Amino acid sequence: AQTVTQSQPEMSVQEAETVTLSCTYDTSESDYYLFWYKQPPSRQMILVIRQEAYKQQNATENRFSVNFQKAAKSFSLKISDSQLGDAAMYFCAYRGLGTSGSRLTFGEGTQLTVNP
Amino acid sequence: DVKVTQSSRYLVKRTGEKVFLECVQDMDHENMFWYRQDPGLGLRLIYFSYDVKMKEKGDIPEGYSVSREKKERFSLILESASTNQTSMYLCASSRWTGKSNQPQHFGDGTRLSIL
């Protein structure tokens, strides 16, 4: 079974600075998808960024980018120019290509605090 | 935009009650999911459904059942609520993905307390 590990329960960053959230996963599959979701205090889970394992290029969405290291099974999220609105719980998630019903496996989450 | 609506934001029930959590999506998605979210454990999949009347067990199905009679609606049932089922419950839906990276879309969650 696949597992996803987020080793940082809490992180903090100063406004306008850069922070990196870590995620590692374990899988025997060669093709899969990885996601980062954000859950602000409003509780609505929002997709931040996604990465296909067959793509070597790291995904980027505005201030959010990933460092995808397939051999190391690592998928970290970098937030540049942090804003107060980035404060949230961040979840890393894995989906295998052959996964029944497109189910996701989530990590434990990292609570990000942004200090003004 | 995809809208996933959960019937209650907060719910308080008593031990032994039968509890229904309802979820409706408006984007004709094939897949629907129920998760529970607990601090330090992330989201854990309870059940999911990839078609009407179809269901599959997730990682923690014990004590729960589901119903999907219509494509847009997916219900989670706690047959006899217990205090260890106090949690946040999240519903999600997605298009059938095949080999694409279609994401899941989530509702706002139901915070359920069992007294």
mmCIF file of N, CA, C and O in Angstrom, chain B residues 8-63:
data_model
loop_
_atom_site.group_PDB
_atom_site.id
_atom_site.type_symbol
_atom_site.label_atom_id
_atom_site.label_comp_id
_atom_site.label_asym_id
_atom_site.label_seq_id
_atom_site.Cartn_x
_atom_site.Cartn_y
_atom_site.Cartn_z
ATOM 1 N N SER B 8 -24.709 19.400 6.624
ATOM 2 C CA SER B 8 -24.561 20.072 7.918
ATOM 3 C C SER B 8 -23.115 20.485 8.114
ATOM 4 O O SER B 8 -22.204 19.757 7.740
ATOM 5 N N ARG B 9 -22.924 21.639 8.718
ATOM 6 C CA ARG B 9 -21.567 22.068 9.041
ATOM 7 C C ARG B 9 -21.155 21.545 10.428
ATOM 8 O O ARG B 9 -20.003 21.197 10.634
ATOM 9 N N TYR B 10 -22.130 21.522 11.323
ATOM 10 C CA TYR B 10 -21.918 20.989 12.663
ATOM 11 C C TYR B 10 -23.093 20.069 12.999
ATOM 12 O O TYR B 10 -24.229 20.347 12.627
ATOM 13 N N LEU B 11 -22.766 18.985 13.704
ATOM 14 C CA LEU B 11 -23.813 18.034 14.071
ATOM 15 C C LEU B 11 -23.449 17.413 15.412
ATOM 16 O O LEU B 11 -22.288 17.047 15.636
ATOM 17 N N VAL B 12 -24.428 17.323 16.295
ATOM 18 C CA VAL B 12 -24.224 16.681 17.594
ATOM 19 C C VAL B 12 -25.246 15.562 17.731
ATOM 20 O O VAL B 12 -26.447 15.790 17.582
ATOM 21 N N LYS B 13 -24.768 14.370 18.011
ATOM 22 C CA LYS B 13 -25.626 13.202 18.148
ATOM 23 C C LYS B 13 -25.241 12.427 19.400
ATOM 24 O O LYS B 13 -24.199 12.685 20.021
ATOM 25 N N ARG B 14 -26.102 11.476 19.763
ATOM 26 C CA ARG B 14 -25.857 10.681 20.966
ATOM 27 C C ARG B 14 -25.385 9.279 20.585
ATOM 28 O O ARG B 14 -25.711 8.753 19.506
ATOM 29 N N THR B 15 -24.643 8.691 21.499
ATOM 30 C CA THR B 15 -24.158 7.321 21.333
ATOM 31 C C THR B 15 -25.318 6.382 21.017
ATOM 32 O O THR B 15 -26.377 6.459 21.658
ATOM 33 N N GLY B 16 -25.120 5.546 20.010
ATOM 34 C CA GLY B 16 -26.129 4.571 19.635
ATOM 35 C C GLY B 16 -27.099 5.039 18.563
ATOM 36 O O GLY B 16 -27.820 4.215 17.981
ATOM 37 N N GLU B 17 -27.121 6.328 18.292
ATOM 38 C CA GLU B 17 -28.016 6.844 17.255
ATOM 39 C C GLU B 17 -27.526 6.432 15.870
ATOM 40 O O GLU B 17 -26.331 6.224 15.655
ATOM 41 N N LYS B 18 -28.447 6.350 14.937
ATOM 42 C CA LYS B 18 -28.099 6.165 13.538
ATOM 43 C C LYS B 18 -27.973 7.561 12.928
ATOM 44 O O LYS B 18 -28.894 8.374 13.037
ATOM 45 N N VAL B 19 -26.824 7.822 12.313
ATOM 46 C CA VAL B 19 -26.522 9.167 11.834
ATOM 47 C C VAL B 19 -26.328 9.146 10.316
ATOM 48 O O VAL B 19 -25.656 8.258 9.785
ATOM 49 N N PHE B 20 -26.920 10.122 9.659
ATOM 50 C CA PHE B 20 -26.809 10.248 8.207
ATOM 51 C C PHE B 20 -26.082 11.546 7.869
ATOM 52 O O PHE B 20 -26.481 12.623 8.305
ATOM 53 N N LEU B 21 -25.027 11.445 7.092
ATOM 54 C CA LEU B 21 -24.353 12.620 6.551
ATOM 55 C C LEU B 21 -24.574 12.607 5.036
ATOM 56 O O LEU B 21 -24.291 11.611 4.377
ATOM 57 N N GLU B 22 -25.057 13.744 4.543
ATOM 58 C CA GLU B 22 -25.419 13.811 3.130
ATOM 59 C C GLU B 22 -24.450 14.691 2.362
ATOM 60 O O GLU B 22 -23.958 15.706 2.869
ATOM 61 N N CYS B 23 -24.217 14.315 1.115
ATOM 62 C CA CYS B 23 -23.318 15.066 0.250
ATOM 63 C C CYS B 23 -23.914 15.096 -1.158
ATOM 64 O O CYS B 23 -24.330 14.055 -1.677
ATOM 65 N N VAL B 24 -23.913 16.291 -1.755
ATOM 66 C CA VAL B 24 -24.444 16.452 -3.106
ATOM 67 C C VAL B 24 -23.438 17.237 -3.941
ATOM 68 O O VAL B 24 -22.894 18.235 -3.478
ATOM 69 N N GLN B 25 -23.198 16.762 -5.167
ATOM 70 C CA GLN B 25 -22.320 17.500 -6.088
ATOM 71 C C GLN B 25 -23.106 17.833 -7.360
ATOM 72 O O GLN B 25 -23.998 17.086 -7.764
ATOM 73 N N ASP B 26 -22.720 18.955 -7.969
ATOM 74 C CA ASP B 26 -23.521 19.472 -9.079
ATOM 75 C C ASP B 26 -22.809 19.388 -10.422
ATOM 76 O O ASP B 26 -23.205 20.061 -11.376
ATOM 77 N N MET B 27 -21.739 18.584 -10.515
ATOM 78 C CA MET B 27 -20.960 18.565 -11.751
ATOM 79 C C MET B 27 -20.988 17.213 -12.459
ATOM 80 O O MET B 27 -20.125 16.939 -13.281
ATOM 81 N N ASP B 28 -21.953 16.391 -12.134
ATOM 82 C CA ASP B 28 -22.115 15.122 -12.835
ATOM 83 C C ASP B 28 -20.865 14.242 -12.725
ATOM 84 O O ASP B 28 -20.519 13.490 -13.640
ATOM 85 N N HIS B 29 -20.184 14.335 -11.597
ATOM 86 C CA HIS B 29 -18.980 13.539 -11.391
ATOM 87 C C HIS B 29 -19.318 12.079 -11.143
ATOM 88 O O HIS B 29 -20.293 11.757 -10.452
ATOM 89 N N GLU B 30 -18.486 11.194 -11.691
ATOM 90 C CA GLU B 30 -18.699 9.768 -11.495
ATOM 91 C C GLU B 30 -18.279 9.326 -10.081
ATOM 92 O O GLU B 30 -18.931 8.496 -9.470
ATOM 93 N N ASN B 31 -17.170 9.866 -9.610
ATOM 94 C CA ASN B 31 -16.585 9.404 -8.344
ATOM 95 C C ASN B 31 -16.997 10.280 -7.168
ATOM 96 O O ASN B 31 -17.014 11.510 -7.275
ATOM 97 N N MET B 32 -17.301 9.648 -6.056
ATOM 98 C CA MET B 32 -17.550 10.382 -4.814
ATOM 99 C C MET B 32 -16.875 9.653 -3.664
ATOM 100 O O MET B 32 -16.736 8.421 -3.699
ATOM 101 N N PHE B 33 -16.482 10.428 -2.648
ATOM 102 C CA PHE B 33 -15.641 9.907 -1.572
ATOM 103 C C PHE B 33 -16.116 10.445 -0.226
ATOM 104 O O PHE B 33 -16.583 11.574 -0.130
ATOM 105 N N TRP B 34 -15.903 9.655 0.810
ATOM 106 C CA TRP B 34 -16.062 10.111 2.184
ATOM 107 C C TRP B 34 -14.758 9.872 2.937
ATOM 108 O O TRP B 34 -14.220 8.761 2.946
ATOM 109 N N TYR B 35 -14.263 10.951 3.574
ATOM 110 C CA TYR B 35 -13.065 10.893 4.400
ATOM 111 C C TYR B 35 -13.424 11.336 5.817
ATOM 112 O O TYR B 35 -14.338 12.115 6.028
ATOM 113 N N ARG B 36 -12.596 10.892 6.774
ATOM 114 C CA ARG B 36 -12.616 11.542 8.076
ATOM 115 C C ARG B 36 -11.242 12.141 8.312
ATOM 116 O O ARG B 36 -10.213 11.598 7.883
ATOM 117 N N GLN B 37 -11.260 13.297 8.970
ATOM 118 C CA GLN B 37 -10.030 14.043 9.223
ATOM 119 C C GLN B 37 -9.825 14.183 10.718
ATOM 120 O O GLN B 37 -10.680 14.725 11.430
ATOM 121 N N ASP B 38 -8.708 13.700 11.206
ATOM 122 C CA ASP B 38 -8.357 13.779 12.625
ATOM 123 C C ASP B 38 -6.962 14.373 12.751
ATOM 124 O O ASP B 38 -6.082 14.085 11.928
ATOM 125 N N PRO B 39 -6.735 15.173 13.794
ATOM 126 C CA PRO B 39 -5.421 15.816 13.968
ATOM 127 C C PRO B 39 -4.293 14.786 13.994
ATOM 128 O O PRO B 39 -4.372 13.774 14.686
ATOM 129 N N GLY B 40 -3.259 15.069 13.209
ATOM 130 C CA GLY B 40 -2.093 14.193 13.177
ATOM 131 C C GLY B 40 -2.243 12.965 12.310
ATOM 132 O O GLY B 40 -1.276 12.220 12.111
ATOM 133 N N LEU B 41 -3.441 12.753 11.786
ATOM 134 C CA LEU B 41 -3.690 11.573 10.949
ATOM 135 C C LEU B 41 -4.038 11.933 9.519
ATOM 136 O O LEU B 41 -4.182 11.044 8.666
ATOM 137 N N GLY B 42 -4.216 13.194 9.234
ATOM 138 C CA GLY B 42 -4.577 13.594 7.883
ATOM 139 C C GLY B 42 -5.991 13.170 7.542
ATOM 140 O O GLY B 42 -6.858 13.052 8.411
ATOM 141 N N LEU B 43 -6.226 12.917 6.262
ATOM 142 C CA LEU B 43 -7.515 12.440 5.800
ATOM 143 C C LEU B 43 -7.423 10.948 5.534
ATOM 144 O O LEU B 43 -6.495 10.494 4.866
ATOM 145 N N ARG B 44 -8.386 10.226 6.060
ATOM 146 C CA ARG B 44 -8.427 8.781 5.834
ATOM 147 C C ARG B 44 -9.729 8.431 5.120
ATOM 148 O O ARG B 44 -10.800 8.885 5.512
ATOM 149 N N LEU B 45 -9.605 7.601 4.099
ATOM 150 C CA LEU B 45 -10.742 7.264 3.258
ATOM 151 C C LEU B 45 -11.628 6.220 3.931
ATOM 152 O O LEU B 45 -11.158 5.149 4.336
ATOM 153 N N ILE B 46 -12.917 6.532 4.010
ATOM 154 C CA ILE B 46 -13.871 5.613 4.626
ATOM 155 C C ILE B 46 -14.486 4.713 3.556
ATOM 156 O O ILE B 46 -14.420 3.483 3.625
ATOM 157 N N TYR B 47 -15.121 5.321 2.584
ATOM 158 C CA TYR B 47 -15.748 4.627 1.455
ATOM 159 C C TYR B 47 -15.669 5.523 0.231
ATOM 160 O O TYR B 47 -15.568 6.744 0.344
ATOM 161 N N PHE B 48 -15.746 4.904 -0.926
ATOM 162 C CA PHE B 48 -15.921 5.678 -2.141
ATOM 163 C C PHE B 48 -16.822 4.952 -3.123
ATOM 164 O O PHE B 48 -17.095 3.759 -2.963
ATOM 165 N N SER B 49 -17.262 5.701 -4.107
ATOM 166 C CA SER B 49 -18.202 5.168 -5.090
ATOM 167 C C SER B 49 -17.806 5.695 -6.472
ATOM 168 O O SER B 49 -17.530 6.880 -6.623
ATOM 169 N N TYR B 50 -17.774 4.818 -7.443
ATOM 170 C CA TYR B 50 -17.409 5.234 -8.789
ATOM 171 C C TYR B 50 -18.594 5.169 -9.756
ATOM 172 O O TYR B 50 -18.444 5.398 -10.955
ATOM 173 N N ASP B 51 -19.762 4.858 -9.213
ATOM 174 C CA ASP B 51 -20.961 4.845 -10.052
ATOM 175 C C ASP B 51 -22.165 4.683 -9.136
ATOM 176 O O ASP B 51 -22.025 4.264 -7.972
ATOM 177 N N VAL B 52 -23.334 4.942 -9.678
ATOM 178 C CA VAL B 52 -24.554 4.772 -8.902
ATOM 179 C C VAL B 52 -24.647 3.324 -8.425
ATOM 180 O O VAL B 52 -24.380 2.392 -9.184
ATOM 181 N N LYS B 53 -25.008 3.167 -7.164
ATOM 182 C CA LYS B 53 -25.174 1.867 -6.507
ATOM 183 C C LYS B 53 -23.877 1.079 -6.366
ATOM 184 O O LYS B 53 -23.895 -0.049 -5.885
ATOM 185 N N MET B 54 -22.757 1.652 -6.767
ATOM 186 C CA MET B 54 -21.469 0.986 -6.597
ATOM 187 C C MET B 54 -20.740 1.620 -5.421
ATOM 188 O O MET B 54 -20.793 2.844 -5.228
ATOM 189 N N LYS B 55 -20.057 0.803 -4.647
ATOM 190 C CA LYS B 55 -19.283 1.323 -3.526
ATOM 191 C C LYS B 55 -18.099 0.415 -3.281
ATOM 192 O O LYS B 55 -18.134 -0.783 -3.555
ATOM 193 N N GLU B 56 -17.059 1.024 -2.724
ATOM 194 C CA GLU B 56 -15.886 0.244 -2.318
ATOM 195 C C GLU B 56 -15.406 0.728 -0.967
ATOM 196 O O GLU B 56 -15.467 1.930 -0.677
ATOM 197 N N LYS B 57 -14.911 -0.182 -0.187
ATOM 198 C CA LYS B 57 -14.377 0.164 1.125
ATOM 199 C C LYS B 57 -13.060 0.899 0.954
ATOM 200 O O LYS B 57 -12.257 0.584 0.079
ATOM 201 N N GLY B 58 -12.875 1.874 1.838
ATOM 202 C CA GLY B 58 -11.604 2.553 1.913
ATOM 203 C C GLY B 58 -10.741 1.917 2.989
ATOM 204 O O GLY B 58 -10.783 0.709 3.204
ATOM 205 N N ASP B 59 -10.007 2.762 3.691
ATOM 206 C CA ASP B 59 -9.073 2.247 4.693
ATOM 207 C C ASP B 59 -9.704 2.009 6.063
ATOM 208 O O ASP B 59 -9.213 1.197 6.838
ATOM 209 N N ILE B 60 -10.785 2.718 6.358
ATOM 210 C CA ILE B 60 -11.393 2.602 7.693
ATOM 211 C C ILE B 60 -12.913 2.490 7.598
ATOM 212 O O ILE B 60 -13.651 3.323 8.107
ATOM 213 N N PRO B 61 -13.441 1.448 6.980
ATOM 214 C CA PRO B 61 -14.895 1.356 6.777
ATOM 215 C C PRO B 61 -15.694 0.859 7.980
ATOM 216 O O PRO B 61 -16.920 0.966 7.991
ATOM 217 N N GLU B 62 -15.013 0.337 8.998
ATOM 218 C CA GLU B 62 -15.731 -0.283 10.107
ATOM 219 C C GLU B 62 -16.611 0.730 10.828
ATOM 220 O O GLU B 62 -16.166 1.807 11.203
ATOM 221 N N GLY B 63 -17.865 0.339 11.025
ATOM 222 C CA GLY B 63 -18.813 1.199 11.726
ATOM 223 C C GLY B 63 -19.565 2.162 10.812
ATOM 224 O O GLY B 63 -20.424 2.908 11.269
#
